[in-house]
Amino acid sequence: MSHHKVILDNVYYTYPDGKKALSGINFEIHHGESVAVVGSNGAGKSTLLLSMVGILFPDNGEIRIGDIPLTKNTLPAIRQKIGFTFQNPDHQLFSTTVYDDVAFGPRNYKLSENEVKKRVEKALEIVGASHLSDRPTYKLSGGEKRSVSIACVLSMEPDILLMDEPSSNLDPKARRRLINILKEFKHTKIIATHDLDMVLDVCERTIVIGEGRVIADGKSEEILNDAELLDSCGLEKPFVLQGCTVCSKNMQMT
């Protein structure tokens, strides 16, 4: 797969109830870019990510991952390159234990059980959840489920990372760990989020969508300093750009 690019060409999607979620989305994300997708509730962020991973298929337009068009036939090959975390981690966790959930992806790759074990242990260590390995997933807190869902993706060692609201339900320490993980992930990252302070930390580029269309696309610092644009899309400047001295001090320390 060439360069792990993600290209959306005039993509439309309407839900069965008639709600138009995507209305002509166009953009290209290059290998290694870290891109935030932001917008108000209902703007189309989650639908966009679900379309890029092939859970939903566009009514019109084309999505290409690298040189491969996203179709039902190409989906197995594409999903080997993409890691995706759902907005609700309960949609991702289904095995009896945390270990088995994190091992599910590598086992599907037909890796040896020794290699699976190495990947699971490494992924859980990265997200600070090694102590949860033998826990039943239904006994986890919301933040623990979020961390484990991220470990499930990391264990597959994807080339492209898609994340839907990854910082929700995380306490400050776990949120900072997530930010550090994302900074160290050197491949392509596409993150749908309301956490605009995290965007400034992690993403060089921000795409703003509203009513299923791209409203703005540019450097994160410029987009997130545009109060008029953000207000028109139901968003506010990140705290660190609102003159918050505590936030500014914390940013300087990280």
PDB file of C-alpha atoms in Angstrom:
ATOM      1  CA  MET A   1       0.000   0.000   0.000  1.00  0.00           C
ATOM      2  CA  SER A   2       1.664   3.201  -1.171  1.00  0.00           C
ATOM      3  CA  HIS A   3       2.447   5.896   1.399  1.00  0.00           C
ATOM      4  CA  HIS A   4      -0.626   5.136   3.550  1.00  0.00           C
ATOM      5  CA  LYS A   5      -2.496   8.133   2.126  1.00  0.00           C
ATOM      6  CA  VAL A   6      -6.193   8.684   2.783  1.00  0.00           C
ATOM      7  CA  ILE A   7      -8.194  10.348   0.006  1.00  0.00           C
ATOM      8  CA  LEU A   8     -11.883  11.256   0.086  1.00  0.00           C
ATOM      9  CA  ASP A   9     -13.348  12.347  -3.238  1.00  0.00           C
ATOM     10  CA  ASN A  10     -16.839  13.899  -3.145  1.00  0.00           C
ATOM     11  CA  VAL A  11     -18.138  11.504  -0.488  1.00  0.00           C
ATOM     12  CA  TYR A  12     -21.847  11.454   0.380  1.00  0.00           C
ATOM     13  CA  TYR A  13     -23.690   9.384   2.967  1.00  0.00           C
ATOM     14  CA  THR A  14     -27.354   9.415   4.017  1.00  0.00           C
ATOM     15  CA  TYR A  15     -28.689   7.273   6.859  1.00  0.00           C
ATOM     16  CA  PRO A  16     -31.702   5.008   6.235  1.00  0.00           C
ATOM     17  CA  ASP A  17     -33.951   7.462   8.109  1.00  0.00           C
ATOM     18  CA  GLY A  18     -33.107  10.127   5.517  1.00  0.00           C
ATOM     19  CA  LYS A  19     -30.610  12.106   7.587  1.00  0.00           C
ATOM     20  CA  LYS A  20     -27.813  13.464   5.389  1.00  0.00           C
ATOM     21  CA  ALA A  21     -24.557  12.911   7.282  1.00  0.00           C
ATOM     22  CA  LEU A  22     -21.898  13.578   4.607  1.00  0.00           C
ATOM     23  CA  SER A  23     -22.533  15.972   1.736  1.00  0.00           C
ATOM     24  CA  GLY A  24     -19.584  16.067  -0.639  1.00  0.00           C
ATOM     25  CA  ILE A  25     -16.495  15.585   1.556  1.00  0.00           C
ATOM     26  CA  ASN A  26     -13.162  16.170  -0.173  1.00  0.00           C
ATOM     27  CA  PHE A  27      -9.672  16.025   1.340  1.00  0.00           C
ATOM     28  CA  GLU A  28      -6.355  14.206   1.120  1.00  0.00           C
ATOM     29  CA  ILE A  29      -4.270  13.169   4.115  1.00  0.00           C
ATOM     30  CA  HIS A  30      -0.649  12.286   3.457  1.00  0.00           C
ATOM     31  CA  HIS A  31       1.555   9.657   5.058  1.00  0.00           C
ATOM     32  CA  GLY A  32       2.637  10.628   8.551  1.00  0.00           C
ATOM     33  CA  GLU A  33       0.198  13.524   8.981  1.00  0.00           C
ATOM     34  CA  SER A  34      -1.570  14.031  12.294  1.00  0.00           C
ATOM     35  CA  VAL A  35      -5.020  15.442  11.539  1.00  0.00           C
ATOM     36  CA  ALA A  36      -7.902  16.437  13.804  1.00  0.00           C
ATOM     37  CA  VAL A  37     -11.504  16.367  12.605  1.00  0.00           C
ATOM     38  CA  VAL A  38     -13.602  18.765  14.675  1.00  0.00           C
ATOM     39  CA  GLY A  39     -17.156  20.055  14.630  1.00  0.00           C
ATOM     40  CA  SER A  40     -20.269  20.277  16.757  1.00  0.00           C
ATOM     41  CA  ASN A  41     -22.400  17.260  17.674  1.00  0.00           C
ATOM     42  CA  GLY A  42     -24.091  15.926  14.553  1.00  0.00           C
ATOM     43  CA  ALA A  43     -21.582  17.549  12.194  1.00  0.00           C
ATOM     44  CA  GLY A  44     -20.659  14.175  10.681  1.00  0.00           C
ATOM     45  CA  LYS A  45     -17.370  13.366  12.433  1.00  0.00           C
ATOM     46  CA  SER A  46     -18.207   9.826  13.524  1.00  0.00           C
ATOM     47  CA  THR A  47     -19.874   9.015  10.202  1.00  0.00           C
ATOM     48  CA  LEU A  48     -16.743  10.199   8.443  1.00  0.00           C
ATOM     49  CA  LEU A  49     -14.491   7.872  10.429  1.00  0.00           C
ATOM     50  CA  LEU A  50     -16.897   4.937  10.108  1.00  0.00           C
ATOM     51  CA  SER A  51     -16.822   5.447   6.342  1.00  0.00           C
ATOM     52  CA  MET A  52     -13.023   5.510   6.221  1.00  0.00           C
ATOM     53  CA  VAL A  53     -12.825   2.137   7.990  1.00  0.00           C
ATOM     54  CA  GLY A  54     -15.541   0.527   5.881  1.00  0.00           C
ATOM     55  CA  ILE A  55     -18.216   0.126   8.558  1.00  0.00           C
ATOM     56  CA  LEU A  56     -20.352   2.437   6.439  1.00  0.00           C
ATOM     57  CA  PHE A  57     -20.039   2.730   2.647  1.00  0.00           C
ATOM     58  CA  PRO A  58     -20.673   6.028   0.837  1.00  0.00           C
ATOM     59  CA  ASP A  59     -23.766   6.499  -1.315  1.00  0.00           C
ATOM     60  CA  ASN A  60     -21.610   8.431  -3.773  1.00  0.00           C
ATOM     61  CA  GLY A  61     -17.949   9.346  -4.126  1.00  0.00           C
ATOM     62  CA  GLU A  62     -14.792   7.375  -3.473  1.00  0.00           C
ATOM     63  CA  ILE A  63     -12.500   6.680  -0.534  1.00  0.00           C
ATOM     64  CA  ARG A  64      -8.951   5.511  -1.241  1.00  0.00           C
ATOM     65  CA  ILE A  65      -6.513   4.146   1.318  1.00  0.00           C
ATOM     66  CA  GLY A  66      -3.096   4.351  -0.282  1.00  0.00           C
ATOM     67  CA  ASP A  67      -3.644   3.252  -3.884  1.00  0.00           C
ATOM     68  CA  ILE A  68      -6.588   1.004  -3.040  1.00  0.00           C
ATOM     69  CA  PRO A  69     -10.223   2.112  -3.414  1.00  0.00           C
ATOM     70  CA  LEU A  70     -12.304   1.171  -0.377  1.00  0.00           C
ATOM     71  CA  THR A  71     -14.817  -1.501  -1.425  1.00  0.00           C
ATOM     72  CA  LYS A  72     -16.254  -4.616   0.154  1.00  0.00           C
ATOM     73  CA  ASN A  73     -13.726  -6.675  -1.805  1.00  0.00           C
ATOM     74  CA  THR A  74     -10.697  -4.654  -0.692  1.00  0.00           C
ATOM     75  CA  LEU A  75     -11.847  -4.216   2.903  1.00  0.00           C
ATOM     76  CA  PRO A  76      -9.862  -7.131   4.420  1.00  0.00           C
ATOM     77  CA  ALA A  77      -6.572  -5.809   3.013  1.00  0.00           C
ATOM     78  CA  ILE A  78      -7.319  -2.234   4.053  1.00  0.00           C
ATOM     79  CA  ARG A  79      -8.282  -3.166   7.605  1.00  0.00           C
ATOM     80  CA  GLN A  80      -4.882  -4.755   8.105  1.00  0.00           C
ATOM     81  CA  LYS A  81      -3.419  -1.252   7.748  1.00  0.00           C
ATOM     82  CA  ILE A  82      -5.998   0.722   9.758  1.00  0.00           C
ATOM     83  CA  GLY A  83      -6.563   0.741  13.504  1.00  0.00           C
ATOM     84  CA  PHE A  84      -9.872   2.221  14.678  1.00  0.00           C
ATOM     85  CA  THR A  85     -11.170   3.074  18.145  1.00  0.00           C
ATOM     86  CA  PHE A  86     -14.910   3.618  18.523  1.00  0.00           C
ATOM     87  CA  GLN A  87     -16.404   6.574  20.360  1.00  0.00           C
ATOM     88  CA  ASN A  88     -18.011   4.073  22.748  1.00  0.00           C
ATOM     89  CA  PRO A  89     -15.424   1.458  23.829  1.00  0.00           C
ATOM     90  CA  ASP A  90     -18.248  -0.983  24.667  1.00  0.00           C
ATOM     91  CA  HIS A  91     -18.665  -1.366  20.902  1.00  0.00           C
ATOM     92  CA  GLN A  92     -15.093  -2.626  20.679  1.00  0.00           C
ATOM     93  CA  LEU A  93     -14.667  -4.863  23.733  1.00  0.00           C
ATOM     94  CA  PHE A  94     -16.418  -8.223  23.675  1.00  0.00           C
ATOM     95  CA  SER A  95     -14.072 -10.946  24.948  1.00  0.00           C
ATOM     96  CA  THR A  96     -14.091 -12.550  28.394  1.00  0.00           C
ATOM     97  CA  THR A  97     -10.867 -10.882  29.561  1.00  0.00           C
ATOM     98  CA  VAL A  98      -8.819  -7.816  28.709  1.00  0.00           C
ATOM     99  CA  TYR A  99      -5.981 -10.026  27.466  1.00  0.00           C
ATOM    100  CA  ASP A 100      -8.243 -11.816  24.970  1.00  0.00           C
ATOM    101  CA  ASP A 101      -9.668  -8.536  23.688  1.00  0.00           C
ATOM    102  CA  VAL A 102      -6.215  -7.082  23.034  1.00  0.00           C
ATOM    103  CA  ALA A 103      -5.075 -10.400  21.537  1.00  0.00           C
ATOM    104  CA  PHE A 104      -8.025 -10.664  19.150  1.00  0.00           C
ATOM    105  CA  GLY A 105      -6.488  -8.635  16.316  1.00  0.00           C
ATOM    106  CA  PRO A 106      -3.022 -10.247  16.354  1.00  0.00           C
ATOM    107  CA  ARG A 107      -4.604 -13.703  16.539  1.00  0.00           C
ATOM    108  CA  ASN A 108      -6.632 -12.880  13.434  1.00  0.00           C
ATOM    109  CA  TYR A 109      -3.317 -12.209  11.693  1.00  0.00           C
ATOM    110  CA  LYS A 110      -2.425 -15.869  12.419  1.00  0.00           C
ATOM    111  CA  LEU A 111       0.595 -14.839  14.489  1.00  0.00           C
ATOM    112  CA  SER A 112       2.239 -17.301  16.840  1.00  0.00           C
ATOM    113  CA  GLU A 113       0.886 -17.239  20.384  1.00  0.00           C
ATOM    114  CA  ASN A 114       4.310 -16.117  21.575  1.00  0.00           C
ATOM    115  CA  GLU A 115       4.196 -13.101  19.248  1.00  0.00           C
ATOM    116  CA  VAL A 116       0.596 -12.398  20.295  1.00  0.00           C
ATOM    117  CA  LYS A 117       1.671 -12.389  23.939  1.00  0.00           C
ATOM    118  CA  LYS A 118       4.508  -9.939  23.204  1.00  0.00           C
ATOM    119  CA  ARG A 119       2.153  -7.569  21.389  1.00  0.00           C
ATOM    120  CA  VAL A 120      -0.517  -7.716  24.077  1.00  0.00           C
ATOM    121  CA  GLU A 121       1.951  -7.062  26.885  1.00  0.00           C
ATOM    122  CA  LYS A 122       3.568  -4.192  24.992  1.00  0.00           C
ATOM    123  CA  ALA A 123       0.228  -2.553  24.102  1.00  0.00           C
ATOM    124  CA  LEU A 124      -1.109  -2.816  27.659  1.00  0.00           C
ATOM    125  CA  GLU A 125       2.137  -1.412  29.045  1.00  0.00           C
ATOM    126  CA  ILE A 126       1.995   1.559  26.673  1.00  0.00           C
ATOM    127  CA  VAL A 127      -1.510   2.548  27.863  1.00  0.00           C
ATOM    128  CA  GLY A 128      -0.698   1.843  31.512  1.00  0.00           C
ATOM    129  CA  ALA A 129      -3.107  -1.088  31.780  1.00  0.00           C
ATOM    130  CA  SER A 130      -0.827  -4.092  32.355  1.00  0.00           C
ATOM    131  CA  HIS A 131      -2.506  -4.695  35.713  1.00  0.00           C
ATOM    132  CA  LEU A 132      -5.860  -5.188  33.941  1.00  0.00           C
ATOM    133  CA  SER A 133      -4.739  -8.098  31.772  1.00  0.00           C
ATOM    134  CA  ASP A 134      -6.777 -10.777  33.555  1.00  0.00           C
ATOM    135  CA  ARG A 135      -9.763  -8.592  34.417  1.00  0.00           C
ATOM    136  CA  PRO A 136     -13.191  -9.233  32.849  1.00  0.00           C
ATOM    137  CA  THR A 137     -13.899  -6.328  30.500  1.00  0.00           C
ATOM    138  CA  TYR A 138     -17.395  -5.777  31.907  1.00  0.00           C
ATOM    139  CA  LYS A 139     -15.848  -4.905  35.282  1.00  0.00           C
ATOM    140  CA  LEU A 140     -13.736  -2.054  33.907  1.00  0.00           C
ATOM    141  CA  SER A 141     -14.480   1.617  34.489  1.00  0.00           C
ATOM    142  CA  GLY A 142     -15.200   3.877  31.532  1.00  0.00           C
ATOM    143  CA  GLY A 143     -11.649   5.212  31.509  1.00  0.00           C
ATOM    144  CA  GLU A 144     -10.178   1.722  31.796  1.00  0.00           C
ATOM    145  CA  LYS A 145     -12.303   0.552  28.867  1.00  0.00           C
ATOM    146  CA  ARG A 146     -11.023   3.496  26.833  1.00  0.00           C
ATOM    147  CA  SER A 147      -7.402   2.616  27.609  1.00  0.00           C
ATOM    148  CA  VAL A 148      -7.933  -1.057  26.763  1.00  0.00           C
ATOM    149  CA  SER A 149      -9.675  -0.192  23.476  1.00  0.00           C
ATOM    150  CA  ILE A 150      -6.612   1.835  22.499  1.00  0.00           C
ATOM    151  CA  ALA A 151      -4.380  -1.111  23.434  1.00  0.00           C
ATOM    152  CA  CYS A 152      -6.491  -3.330  21.136  1.00  0.00           C
ATOM    153  CA  VAL A 153      -5.573  -1.065  18.236  1.00  0.00           C
ATOM    154  CA  LEU A 154      -1.904  -0.677  19.151  1.00  0.00           C
ATOM    155  CA  SER A 155      -1.467  -4.457  19.346  1.00  0.00           C
ATOM    156  CA  MET A 156      -2.212  -4.648  15.608  1.00  0.00           C
ATOM    157  CA  GLU A 157       0.613  -2.173  14.828  1.00  0.00           C
ATOM    158  CA  PRO A 158      -1.423  -0.220  12.244  1.00  0.00           C
ATOM    159  CA  ASP A 159      -0.040   2.180   9.652  1.00  0.00           C
ATOM    160  CA  ILE A 160      -3.075   4.480   9.939  1.00  0.00           C
ATOM    161  CA  LEU A 161      -4.770   5.288  13.234  1.00  0.00           C
ATOM    162  CA  LEU A 162      -8.411   6.458  13.301  1.00  0.00           C
ATOM    163  CA  MET A 163      -9.765   7.520  16.690  1.00  0.00           C
ATOM    164  CA  ASP A 164     -13.236   8.766  17.618  1.00  0.00           C
ATOM    165  CA  GLU A 165     -13.208  10.933  20.778  1.00  0.00           C
ATOM    166  CA  PRO A 166     -10.220   9.079  22.299  1.00  0.00           C
ATOM    167  CA  SER A 167      -9.862  11.345  25.350  1.00  0.00           C
ATOM    168  CA  SER A 168     -13.454  11.061  26.578  1.00  0.00           C
ATOM    169  CA  ASN A 169     -13.884   9.471  30.044  1.00  0.00           C
ATOM    170  CA  LEU A 170     -10.153   9.709  30.748  1.00  0.00           C
ATOM    171  CA  ASP A 171      -8.850  11.233  33.962  1.00  0.00           C
ATOM    172  CA  PRO A 172      -6.101  13.884  33.573  1.00  0.00           C
ATOM    173  CA  LYS A 173      -3.242  11.422  34.039  1.00  0.00           C
ATOM    174  CA  ALA A 174      -4.665   8.939  31.519  1.00  0.00           C
ATOM    175  CA  ARG A 175      -5.380  11.801  29.093  1.00  0.00           C
ATOM    176  CA  ARG A 176      -1.768  12.954  29.292  1.00  0.00           C
ATOM    177  CA  ARG A 177      -0.590   9.374  28.710  1.00  0.00           C
ATOM    178  CA  LEU A 178      -2.827   9.224  25.614  1.00  0.00           C
ATOM    179  CA  ILE A 179      -1.350  12.466  24.291  1.00  0.00           C
ATOM    180  CA  ASN A 180       2.160  11.112  24.749  1.00  0.00           C
ATOM    181  CA  ILE A 181       1.202   7.860  22.984  1.00  0.00           C
ATOM    182  CA  LEU A 182      -0.183   9.802  20.032  1.00  0.00           C
ATOM    183  CA  LYS A 183       2.905  11.984  19.832  1.00  0.00           C
ATOM    184  CA  GLU A 184       5.096   8.878  19.631  1.00  0.00           C
ATOM    185  CA  PHE A 185       2.938   7.204  16.954  1.00  0.00           C
ATOM    186  CA  LYS A 186       4.806   8.213  13.792  1.00  0.00           C
ATOM    187  CA  HIS A 187       2.345   6.997  11.174  1.00  0.00           C
ATOM    188  CA  THR A 188      -0.837   8.677   9.936  1.00  0.00           C
ATOM    189  CA  LYS A 189      -3.304   9.773  12.636  1.00  0.00           C
ATOM    190  CA  ILE A 190      -6.871  10.997  12.095  1.00  0.00           C
ATOM    191  CA  ILE A 191      -8.636  11.991  15.305  1.00  0.00           C
ATOM    192  CA  ALA A 192     -12.259  13.122  15.646  1.00  0.00           C
ATOM    193  CA  THR A 193     -12.570  15.029  18.897  1.00  0.00           C
ATOM    194  CA  HIS A 194     -14.090  17.870  20.909  1.00  0.00           C
ATOM    195  CA  ASP A 195     -10.871  18.098  22.958  1.00  0.00           C
ATOM    196  CA  LEU A 196      -9.341  21.072  21.178  1.00  0.00           C
ATOM    197  CA  ASP A 197      -6.536  21.455  23.706  1.00  0.00           C
ATOM    198  CA  MET A 198      -5.450  17.913  22.830  1.00  0.00           C
ATOM    199  CA  VAL A 199      -5.614  18.892  19.153  1.00  0.00           C
ATOM    200  CA  LEU A 200      -3.046  21.622  19.764  1.00  0.00           C
ATOM    201  CA  ASP A 201      -0.797  19.082  21.491  1.00  0.00           C
ATOM    202  CA  VAL A 202      -1.061  16.323  18.889  1.00  0.00           C
ATOM    203  CA  CYS A 203      -2.321  17.494  15.481  1.00  0.00           C
ATOM    204  CA  GLU A 204      -0.532  19.817  13.062  1.00  0.00           C
ATOM    205  CA  ARG A 205      -3.607  20.029  10.826  1.00  0.00           C
ATOM    206  CA  THR A 206      -7.315  20.474  11.601  1.00  0.00           C
ATOM    207  CA  ILE A 207     -10.331  19.849   9.376  1.00  0.00           C
ATOM    208  CA  VAL A 208     -13.541  21.525  10.543  1.00  0.00           C
ATOM    209  CA  ILE A 209     -16.778  19.963   9.339  1.00  0.00           C
ATOM    210  CA  GLY A 210     -20.345  21.145   9.683  1.00  0.00           C
ATOM    211  CA  GLU A 211     -23.565  19.690   8.292  1.00  0.00           C
ATOM    212  CA  GLY A 212     -21.503  17.024   6.543  1.00  0.00           C
ATOM    213  CA  ARG A 213     -19.244  19.446   4.667  1.00  0.00           C
ATOM    214  CA  VAL A 214     -15.668  20.648   5.075  1.00  0.00           C
ATOM    215  CA  ILE A 215     -15.887  24.182   6.475  1.00  0.00           C
ATOM    216  CA  ALA A 216     -12.167  24.785   6.946  1.00  0.00           C
ATOM    217  CA  ASP A 217      -8.905  22.871   6.547  1.00  0.00           C
ATOM    218  CA  GLY A 218      -5.537  24.182   7.641  1.00  0.00           C
ATOM    219  CA  LYS A 219      -2.880  24.458  10.318  1.00  0.00           C
ATOM    220  CA  SER A 220      -4.316  23.685  13.748  1.00  0.00           C
ATOM    221  CA  GLU A 221      -2.946  26.803  15.416  1.00  0.00           C
ATOM    222  CA  GLU A 222      -4.504  29.054  12.775  1.00  0.00           C
ATOM    223  CA  ILE A 223      -7.856  27.243  12.748  1.00  0.00           C
ATOM    224  CA  LEU A 224      -8.143  27.144  16.547  1.00  0.00           C
ATOM    225  CA  ASN A 225      -7.253  30.820  16.900  1.00  0.00           C
ATOM    226  CA  ASP A 226     -10.113  31.816  14.583  1.00  0.00           C
ATOM    227  CA  ALA A 227     -12.823  32.613  17.132  1.00  0.00           C
ATOM    228  CA  GLU A 228     -15.359  33.637  14.491  1.00  0.00           C
ATOM    229  CA  LEU A 229     -14.949  30.393  12.557  1.00  0.00           C
ATOM    230  CA  LEU A 230     -15.157  28.266  15.713  1.00  0.00           C
ATOM    231  CA  ASP A 231     -18.237  30.104  16.971  1.00  0.00           C
ATOM    232  CA  SER A 232     -19.999  29.589  13.635  1.00  0.00           C
ATOM    233  CA  CYS A 233     -19.382  25.842  14.018  1.00  0.00           C
ATOM    234  CA  GLY A 234     -20.507  25.596  17.635  1.00  0.00           C
ATOM    235  CA  LEU A 235     -16.961  25.404  19.001  1.00  0.00           C
ATOM    236  CA  GLU A 236     -14.810  27.503  21.322  1.00  0.00           C
ATOM    237  CA  LYS A 237     -11.124  28.282  21.440  1.00  0.00           C
ATOM    238  CA  PRO A 238      -9.021  25.776  23.416  1.00  0.00           C
ATOM    239  CA  PHE A 239      -8.500  26.887  27.025  1.00  0.00           C
ATOM    240  CA  VAL A 240      -4.807  27.447  26.402  1.00  0.00           C
ATOM    241  CA  LEU A 241      -5.681  30.041  23.732  1.00  0.00           C
ATOM    242  CA  GLN A 242      -8.200  31.838  25.954  1.00  0.00           C
ATOM    243  CA  GLY A 243      -5.522  33.361  28.146  1.00  0.00           C
ATOM    244  CA  CYS A 244      -5.758  30.699  30.848  1.00  0.00           C
ATOM    245  CA  THR A 245      -2.471  31.063  32.798  1.00  0.00           C
ATOM    246  CA  VAL A 246      -2.777  27.593  34.356  1.00  0.00           C
ATOM    247  CA  CYS A 247      -3.242  25.944  30.943  1.00  0.00           C
ATOM    248  CA  SER A 248      -0.391  27.945  29.458  1.00  0.00           C
ATOM    249  CA  LYS A 249       1.911  26.894  32.279  1.00  0.00           C
ATOM    250  CA  ASN A 250       0.922  23.239  31.835  1.00  0.00           C
ATOM    251  CA  MET A 251       1.573  23.461  28.079  1.00  0.00           C
ATOM    252  CA  GLN A 252       5.063  24.833  28.728  1.00  0.00           C
ATOM    253  CA  MET A 253       5.820  21.971  31.122  1.00  0.00           C
ATOM    254  CA  THR A 254       4.844  19.190  28.646  1.00  0.00           C
TER     255      THR A 254
END
